[in-house]
Coordinates of C-alpha atoms in Angstrom, one line a residue:
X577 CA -44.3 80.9 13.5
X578 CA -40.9 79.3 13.2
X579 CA -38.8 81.7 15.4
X580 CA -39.3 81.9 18.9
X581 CA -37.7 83.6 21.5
X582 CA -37.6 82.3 25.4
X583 CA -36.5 82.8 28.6
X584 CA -33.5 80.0 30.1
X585 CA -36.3 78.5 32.5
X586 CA -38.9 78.1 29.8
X587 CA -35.7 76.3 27.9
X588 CA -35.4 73.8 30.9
X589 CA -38.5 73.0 30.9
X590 CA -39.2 72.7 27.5
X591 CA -36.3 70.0 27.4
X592 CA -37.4 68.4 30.8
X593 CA -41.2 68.0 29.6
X594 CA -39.8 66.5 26.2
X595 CA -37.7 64.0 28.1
X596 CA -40.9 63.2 30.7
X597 CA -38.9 64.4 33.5
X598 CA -40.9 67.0 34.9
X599 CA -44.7 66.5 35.2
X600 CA -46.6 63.3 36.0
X601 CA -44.6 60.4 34.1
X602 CA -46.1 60.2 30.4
X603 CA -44.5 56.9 29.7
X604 CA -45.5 53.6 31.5
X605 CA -44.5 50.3 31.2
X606 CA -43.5 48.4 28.3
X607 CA -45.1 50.5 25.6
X608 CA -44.1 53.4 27.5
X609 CA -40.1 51.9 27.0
X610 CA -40.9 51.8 23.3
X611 CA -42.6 54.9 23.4
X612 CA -39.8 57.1 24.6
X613 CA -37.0 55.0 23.0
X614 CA -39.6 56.0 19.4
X615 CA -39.1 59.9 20.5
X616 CA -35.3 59.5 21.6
X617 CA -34.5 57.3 18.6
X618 CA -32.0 55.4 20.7
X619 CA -30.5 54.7 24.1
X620 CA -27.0 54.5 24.8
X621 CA -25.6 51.3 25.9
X622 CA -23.1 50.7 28.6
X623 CA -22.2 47.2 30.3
X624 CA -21.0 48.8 33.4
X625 CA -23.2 48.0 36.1
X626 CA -23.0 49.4 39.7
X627 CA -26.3 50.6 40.4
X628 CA -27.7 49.8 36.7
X629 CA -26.6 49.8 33.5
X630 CA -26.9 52.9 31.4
X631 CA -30.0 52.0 29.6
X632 CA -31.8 50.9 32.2
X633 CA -31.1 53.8 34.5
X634 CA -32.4 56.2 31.6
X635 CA -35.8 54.5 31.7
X636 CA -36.0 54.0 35.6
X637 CA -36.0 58.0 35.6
X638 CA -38.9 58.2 32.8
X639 CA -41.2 55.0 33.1
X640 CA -43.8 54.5 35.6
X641 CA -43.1 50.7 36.9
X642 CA -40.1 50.1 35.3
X643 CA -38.0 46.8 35.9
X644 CA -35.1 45.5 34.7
X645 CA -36.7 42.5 33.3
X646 CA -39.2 44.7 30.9
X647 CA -36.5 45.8 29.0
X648 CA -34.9 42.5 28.7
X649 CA -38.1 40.9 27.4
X650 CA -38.6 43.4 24.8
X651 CA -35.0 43.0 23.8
X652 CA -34.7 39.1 23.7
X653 CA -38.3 37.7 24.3
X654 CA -40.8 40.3 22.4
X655 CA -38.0 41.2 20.0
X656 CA -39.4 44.9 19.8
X657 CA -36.2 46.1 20.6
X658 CA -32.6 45.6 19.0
X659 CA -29.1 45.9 20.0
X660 CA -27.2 47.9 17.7
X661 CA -25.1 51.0 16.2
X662 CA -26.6 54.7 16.5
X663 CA -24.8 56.5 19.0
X664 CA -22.4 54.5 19.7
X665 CA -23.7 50.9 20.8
X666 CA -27.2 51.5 21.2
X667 CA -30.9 50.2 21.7
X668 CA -33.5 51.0 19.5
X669 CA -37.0 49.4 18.0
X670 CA -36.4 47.1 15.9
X671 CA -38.5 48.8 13.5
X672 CA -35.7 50.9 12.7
X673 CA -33.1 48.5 11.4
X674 CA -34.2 49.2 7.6
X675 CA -32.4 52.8 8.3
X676 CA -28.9 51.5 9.1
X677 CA -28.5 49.3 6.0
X678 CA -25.5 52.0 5.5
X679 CA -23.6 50.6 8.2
X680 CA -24.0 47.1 7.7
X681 CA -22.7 47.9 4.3
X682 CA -19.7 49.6 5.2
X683 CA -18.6 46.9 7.4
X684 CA -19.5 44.3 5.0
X685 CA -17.3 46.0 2.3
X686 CA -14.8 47.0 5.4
X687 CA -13.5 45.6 8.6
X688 CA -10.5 44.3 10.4
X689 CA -8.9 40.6 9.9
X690 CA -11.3 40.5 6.8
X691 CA -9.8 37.7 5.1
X692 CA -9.7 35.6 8.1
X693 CA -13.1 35.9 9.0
X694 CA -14.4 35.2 6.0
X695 CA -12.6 32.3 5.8
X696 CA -14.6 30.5 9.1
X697 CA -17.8 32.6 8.1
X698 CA -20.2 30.1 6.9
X699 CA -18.6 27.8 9.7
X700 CA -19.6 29.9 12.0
X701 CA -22.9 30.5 11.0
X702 CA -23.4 26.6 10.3
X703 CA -22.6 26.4 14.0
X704 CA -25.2 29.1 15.1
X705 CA -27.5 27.1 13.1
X706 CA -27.9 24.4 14.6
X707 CA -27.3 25.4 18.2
X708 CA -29.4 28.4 18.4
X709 CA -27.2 30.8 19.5
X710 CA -23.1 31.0 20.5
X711 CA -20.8 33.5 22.1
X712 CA -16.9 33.7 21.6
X713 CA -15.9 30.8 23.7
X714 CA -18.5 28.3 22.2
X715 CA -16.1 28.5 19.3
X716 CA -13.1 27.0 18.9
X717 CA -11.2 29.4 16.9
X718 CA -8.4 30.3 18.9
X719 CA -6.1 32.1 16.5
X720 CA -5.3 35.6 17.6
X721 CA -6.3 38.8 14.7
X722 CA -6.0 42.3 14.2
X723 CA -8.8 44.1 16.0
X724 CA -10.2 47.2 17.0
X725 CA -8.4 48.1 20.0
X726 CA -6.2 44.9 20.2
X727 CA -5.7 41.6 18.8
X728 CA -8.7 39.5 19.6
X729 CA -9.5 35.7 19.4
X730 CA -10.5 34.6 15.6
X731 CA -14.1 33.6 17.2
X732 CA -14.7 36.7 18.7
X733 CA -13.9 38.8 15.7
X734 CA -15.4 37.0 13.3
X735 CA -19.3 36.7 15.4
X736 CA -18.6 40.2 15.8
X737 CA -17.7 41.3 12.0
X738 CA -21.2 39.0 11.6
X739 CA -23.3 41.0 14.0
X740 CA -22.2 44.2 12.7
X741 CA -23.0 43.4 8.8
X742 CA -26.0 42.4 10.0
X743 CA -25.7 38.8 9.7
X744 CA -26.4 37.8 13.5
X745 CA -28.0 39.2 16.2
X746 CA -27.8 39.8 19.7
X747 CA -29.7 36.9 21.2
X748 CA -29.8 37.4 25.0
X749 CA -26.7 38.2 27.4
X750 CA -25.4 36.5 30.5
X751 CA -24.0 39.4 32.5
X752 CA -21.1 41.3 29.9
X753 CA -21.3 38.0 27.6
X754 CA -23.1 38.2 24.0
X755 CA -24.8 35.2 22.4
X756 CA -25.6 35.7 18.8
X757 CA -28.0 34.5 16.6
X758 CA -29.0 34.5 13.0
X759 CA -30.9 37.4 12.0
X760 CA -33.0 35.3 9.8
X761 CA -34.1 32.9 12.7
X762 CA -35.6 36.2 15.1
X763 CA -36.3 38.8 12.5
X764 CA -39.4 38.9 10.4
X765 CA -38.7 39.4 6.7
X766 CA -40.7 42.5 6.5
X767 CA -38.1 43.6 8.7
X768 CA -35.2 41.8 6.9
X769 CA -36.1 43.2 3.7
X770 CA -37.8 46.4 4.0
X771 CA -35.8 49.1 2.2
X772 CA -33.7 52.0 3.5
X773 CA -35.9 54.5 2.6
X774 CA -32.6 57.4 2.1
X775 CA -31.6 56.9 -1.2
X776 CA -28.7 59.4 -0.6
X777 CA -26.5 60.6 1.5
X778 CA -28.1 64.3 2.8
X779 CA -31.8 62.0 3.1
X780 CA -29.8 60.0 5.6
X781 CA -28.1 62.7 8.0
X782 CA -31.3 64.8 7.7
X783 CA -33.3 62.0 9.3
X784 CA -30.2 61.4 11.6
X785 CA -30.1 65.0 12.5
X786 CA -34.1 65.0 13.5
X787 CA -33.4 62.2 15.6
X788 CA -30.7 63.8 17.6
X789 CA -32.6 66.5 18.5
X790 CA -35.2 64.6 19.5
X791 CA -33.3 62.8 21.6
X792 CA -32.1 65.9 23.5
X793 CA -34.7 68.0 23.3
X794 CA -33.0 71.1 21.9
X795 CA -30.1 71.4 20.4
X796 CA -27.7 74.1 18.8
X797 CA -25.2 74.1 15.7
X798 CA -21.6 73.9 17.3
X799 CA -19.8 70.7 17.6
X800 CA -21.0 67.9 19.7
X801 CA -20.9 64.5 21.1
X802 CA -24.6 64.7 20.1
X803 CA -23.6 63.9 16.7
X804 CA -21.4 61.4 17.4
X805 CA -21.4 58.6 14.4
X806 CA -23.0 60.5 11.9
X807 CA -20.5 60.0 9.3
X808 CA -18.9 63.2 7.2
X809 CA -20.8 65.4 9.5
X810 CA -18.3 68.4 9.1
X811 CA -19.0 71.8 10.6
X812 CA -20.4 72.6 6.8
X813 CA -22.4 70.2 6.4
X814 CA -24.0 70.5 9.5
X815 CA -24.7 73.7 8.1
X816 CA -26.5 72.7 5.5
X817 CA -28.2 69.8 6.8
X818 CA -29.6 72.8 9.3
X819 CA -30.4 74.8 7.1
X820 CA -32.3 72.6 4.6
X821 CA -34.4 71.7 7.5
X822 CA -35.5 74.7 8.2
X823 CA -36.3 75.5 4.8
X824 CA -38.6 72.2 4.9
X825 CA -40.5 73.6 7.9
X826 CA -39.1 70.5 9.7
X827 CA -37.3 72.7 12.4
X828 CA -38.4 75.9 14.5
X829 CA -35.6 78.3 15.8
X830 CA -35.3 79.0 19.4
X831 CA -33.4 81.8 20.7
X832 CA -33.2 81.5 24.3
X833 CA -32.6 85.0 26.1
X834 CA -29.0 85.5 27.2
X835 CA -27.3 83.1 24.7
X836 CA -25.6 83.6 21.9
X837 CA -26.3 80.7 19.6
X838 CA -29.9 79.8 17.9
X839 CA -30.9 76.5 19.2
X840 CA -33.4 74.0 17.3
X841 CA -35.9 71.6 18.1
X842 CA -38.5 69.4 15.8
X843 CA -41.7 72.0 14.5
X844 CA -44.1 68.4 15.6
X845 CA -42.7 70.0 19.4
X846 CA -44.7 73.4 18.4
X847 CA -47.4 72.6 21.1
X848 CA -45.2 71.3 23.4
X849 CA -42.9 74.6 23.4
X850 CA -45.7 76.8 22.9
X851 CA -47.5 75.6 26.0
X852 CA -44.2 76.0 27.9
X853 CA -44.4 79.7 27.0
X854 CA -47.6 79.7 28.3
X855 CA -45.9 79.5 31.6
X856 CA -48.2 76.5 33.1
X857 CA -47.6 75.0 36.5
X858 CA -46.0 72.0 36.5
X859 CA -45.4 69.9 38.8
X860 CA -41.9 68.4 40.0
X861 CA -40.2 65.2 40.3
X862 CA -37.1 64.4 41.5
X863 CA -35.1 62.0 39.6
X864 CA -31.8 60.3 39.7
X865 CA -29.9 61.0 35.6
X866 CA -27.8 58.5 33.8
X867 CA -24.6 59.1 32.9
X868 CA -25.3 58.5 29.3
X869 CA -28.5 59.9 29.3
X870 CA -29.5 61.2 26.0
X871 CA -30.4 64.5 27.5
X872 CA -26.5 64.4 28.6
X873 CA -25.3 64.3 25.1
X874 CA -24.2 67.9 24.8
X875 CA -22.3 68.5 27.5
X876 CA -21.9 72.1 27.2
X877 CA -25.8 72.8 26.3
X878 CA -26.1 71.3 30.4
X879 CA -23.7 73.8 31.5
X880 CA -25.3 76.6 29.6
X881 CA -28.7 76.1 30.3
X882 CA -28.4 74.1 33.5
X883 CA -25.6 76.1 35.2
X884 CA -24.7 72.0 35.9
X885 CA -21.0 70.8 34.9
X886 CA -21.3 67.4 34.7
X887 CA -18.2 64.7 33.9
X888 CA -18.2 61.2 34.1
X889 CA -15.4 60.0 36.1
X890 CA -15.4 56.7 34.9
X891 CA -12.2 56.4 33.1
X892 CA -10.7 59.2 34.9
X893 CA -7.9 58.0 37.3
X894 CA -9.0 57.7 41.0
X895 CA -6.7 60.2 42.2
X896 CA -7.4 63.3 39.8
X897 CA -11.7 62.5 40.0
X898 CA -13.3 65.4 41.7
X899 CA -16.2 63.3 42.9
X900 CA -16.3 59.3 42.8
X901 CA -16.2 56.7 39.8
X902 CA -19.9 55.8 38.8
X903 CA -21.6 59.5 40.3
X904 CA -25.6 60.0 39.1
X905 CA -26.5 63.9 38.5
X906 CA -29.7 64.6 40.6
X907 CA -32.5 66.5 39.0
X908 CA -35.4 67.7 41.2
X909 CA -37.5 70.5 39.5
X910 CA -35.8 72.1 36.8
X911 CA -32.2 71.9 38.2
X912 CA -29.3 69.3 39.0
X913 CA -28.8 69.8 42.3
X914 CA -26.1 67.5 42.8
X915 CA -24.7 64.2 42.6
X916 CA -25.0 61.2 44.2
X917 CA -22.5 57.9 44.4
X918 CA -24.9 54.9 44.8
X919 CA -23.6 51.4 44.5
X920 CA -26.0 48.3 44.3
X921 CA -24.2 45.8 47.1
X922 CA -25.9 42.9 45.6
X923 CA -24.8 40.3 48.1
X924 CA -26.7 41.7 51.3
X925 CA -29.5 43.6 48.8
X926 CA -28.5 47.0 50.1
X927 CA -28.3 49.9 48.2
X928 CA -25.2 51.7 49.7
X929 CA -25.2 56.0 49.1
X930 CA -21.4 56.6 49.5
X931 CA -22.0 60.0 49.0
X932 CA -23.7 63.0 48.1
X933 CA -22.6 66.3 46.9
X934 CA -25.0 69.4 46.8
X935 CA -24.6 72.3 44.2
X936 CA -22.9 75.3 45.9
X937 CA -26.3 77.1 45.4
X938 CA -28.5 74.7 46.8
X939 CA -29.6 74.7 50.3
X940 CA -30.1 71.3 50.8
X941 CA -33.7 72.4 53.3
X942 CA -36.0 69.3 54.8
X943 CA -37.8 69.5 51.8
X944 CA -35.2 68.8 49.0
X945 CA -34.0 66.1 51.9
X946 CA -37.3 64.4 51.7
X947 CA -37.9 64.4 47.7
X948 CA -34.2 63.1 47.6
X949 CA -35.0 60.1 50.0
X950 CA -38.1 59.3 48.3
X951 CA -36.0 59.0 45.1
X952 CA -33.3 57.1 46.6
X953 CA -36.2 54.6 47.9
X954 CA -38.0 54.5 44.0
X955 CA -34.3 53.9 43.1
X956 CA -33.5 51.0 45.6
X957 CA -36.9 48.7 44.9
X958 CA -35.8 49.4 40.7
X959 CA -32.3 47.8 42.4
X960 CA -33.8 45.0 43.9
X961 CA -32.3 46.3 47.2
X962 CA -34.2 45.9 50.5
X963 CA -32.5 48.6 52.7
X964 CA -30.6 51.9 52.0
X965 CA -27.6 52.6 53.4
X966 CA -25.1 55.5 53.8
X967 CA -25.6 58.7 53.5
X968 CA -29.1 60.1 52.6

């Protein structure tokens, strides 16, 4: 059966049982991090870091045990992971590298200050060399270029021109700071040299496609951040990248009662959705959402499915945000039932909740209460935080 027709809870849960947010946690520990970043394809990155950075708030909500430190070591020790260009900045196994040979291509063929950088290029890499590893002020190229946003230091554009052709890679990071390091000297060469298997342009965006979806669970065909980077991805040719996937029998077609677009998710979910029809209990967690999360892509599909109008505040000025400047949805069940402003005060280990704000249909009864402050207190030990303060 490739057409299916469900109800807007069974669509929740289908979503919320692909993510492992609802249930008993399927992913633990480090393989459990690869795991789900294997299913999601990639998580979003984000330096900020008030109560966590992006990525490592989107695996405290899915994997039993996780710490900070796990996801650093598979990054920079184990080298199972990689730092680089899906969605945005992104980690993802490093496995996957052979598949983004187009990028690297397009900036080696294209970038800003060009001739510049490839003027101090094998410098720089000369330098790398024999250190180890080097971040923008290990380098003494001073001269000020064209970049991406503004005029940047010489060293700084050229390490990253290097890291995006794939020359260099992330090595470890000090806070914000990137050192970089030859690919060569921390990649295998199976890696290295293993071929893109997408020998054209529809291969590529069909795989890219699959892997958005996966990554949110379910997803329609209307404009989205959820497709974000996938180049010449034009409202017709997200047609036809659709609809040759259906005809492969790669996706089923899920109309969910009450909305008027098809949604789509992967036909290797086909147990998965067709045990949520079944209508089993399942059992519910309460869990503190990224602001990035991958299940956050589509905006709209939260607020249609959800009822849960969610905005990051980040960048918005402090005197037109609604609700606070780094604010974490709260899912417990199969709804958001607020949000929550939690800062990490890192110099008396306290996890401070400035605020919370309930849905105007939740009743906020002991129960809810308690499953929120056992979340807080899962969230405070994956902070490193020894009391909570504020409100709870």
């Amino acid at each position: 059966m490739s057409h299916y027709t469900i109800t807007n809870k069974q669509a929740r849960l289908f979503i919320l049982a692909k993510q492992g947010l609802i249930g008993d946690y399927k992913f633990e520990g480090k393989q459990g991090i690869c795991d789900y970043i294997k299913q999601a394809g990639c998580i979003q990155y984000d330096p900020i870091d008030v109560c966590g950075k992006n990525s490592e708030l989107v695996l405290q909500s899915r994997v039993k045990g996780f710490t900070k430190q796990m996801l650093y070591d598979l990054l920079y020790v184990d080298r199972k992971l990689i730092d680089y260009f899906d969605k945005n900045l992104s980690i993802m196994l490093v496995d996957d590298w052979k598949y983004f040979e187009p990028i690297r291509t397009i900036y080696k063929n294209h970038t800003r200050s060009r001739n510049e950088i490839e003027a101090i290029a094998h410098e720089v890499k000369a330098f790398i060399k024999k250190n180890g590893y080097a971040c923008s002020s290990d380098l003494r190229f001073d001269e000020k270029v064209d970049w991406y946003w503004s005029k940047t230091k010489l060293s700084r554009a050229a390490l990253e021109t290097l890291y995006f052709r794939g020359d260099l890679i992330v090595h470890h990071k000090k806070g914000t700071i990137k050192y970089y390091a030859l690919a060569e000297d921390h990649l295998s060469p199976q890696v290295l040299t293993a071929e893109n298997p997408h020998k054209n342009e529809l291969a590529y965006q069909k795989w890219r496609v699959l892997r958005r979806i996966s990554a949110v669970g379910m997803l329609w065909n209307r404009p989205s951040d959820a497709w974000l980077n996938i180049d010449n991805f034009k409202a017709q040719q997200r047609n036809n990248v659709i609809n040759a996937l259906k005809d492969e029998g790669k996706l089923l077609t899920v109309n969910v009662e009450g909305q008027r677009y098809a949604f789509y998710c992967l036909a290797t979910d086909i147990a998965l959705l067709e045990n949520i029809i079944d209508n089993p209990p399942i059992k519910k967690r309460t869990e503190l959402i990224a602001p990035l999360d991958g299940m956050l892509w589509d905006r709209k599909l939260i607020k249609e499915l959800f009822d849960f109008d969610y905005k990051w505040e980040i960048y918005t000025p402090e005197n037109k945000r609604k609700y606070g400047y780094y604010v974490l949805p709260i899912l417990s069940g199969d709804q958001f039932v607020g949000r929550a402003e939690i800062v990490n005060e890192r110099r008396t280990h306290n996890l401070v909740v400035k605020n919370i704000w309930w849905q105007n249909n939740v009743l906020p009864d002991a129960q809810l209460q308690q499953n929120v402050a056992q979340c807080l207190q899962r969230f405070a030990v994956f902070n490193e935080c020894h009391q909570i303060k504020g409100r709870m």
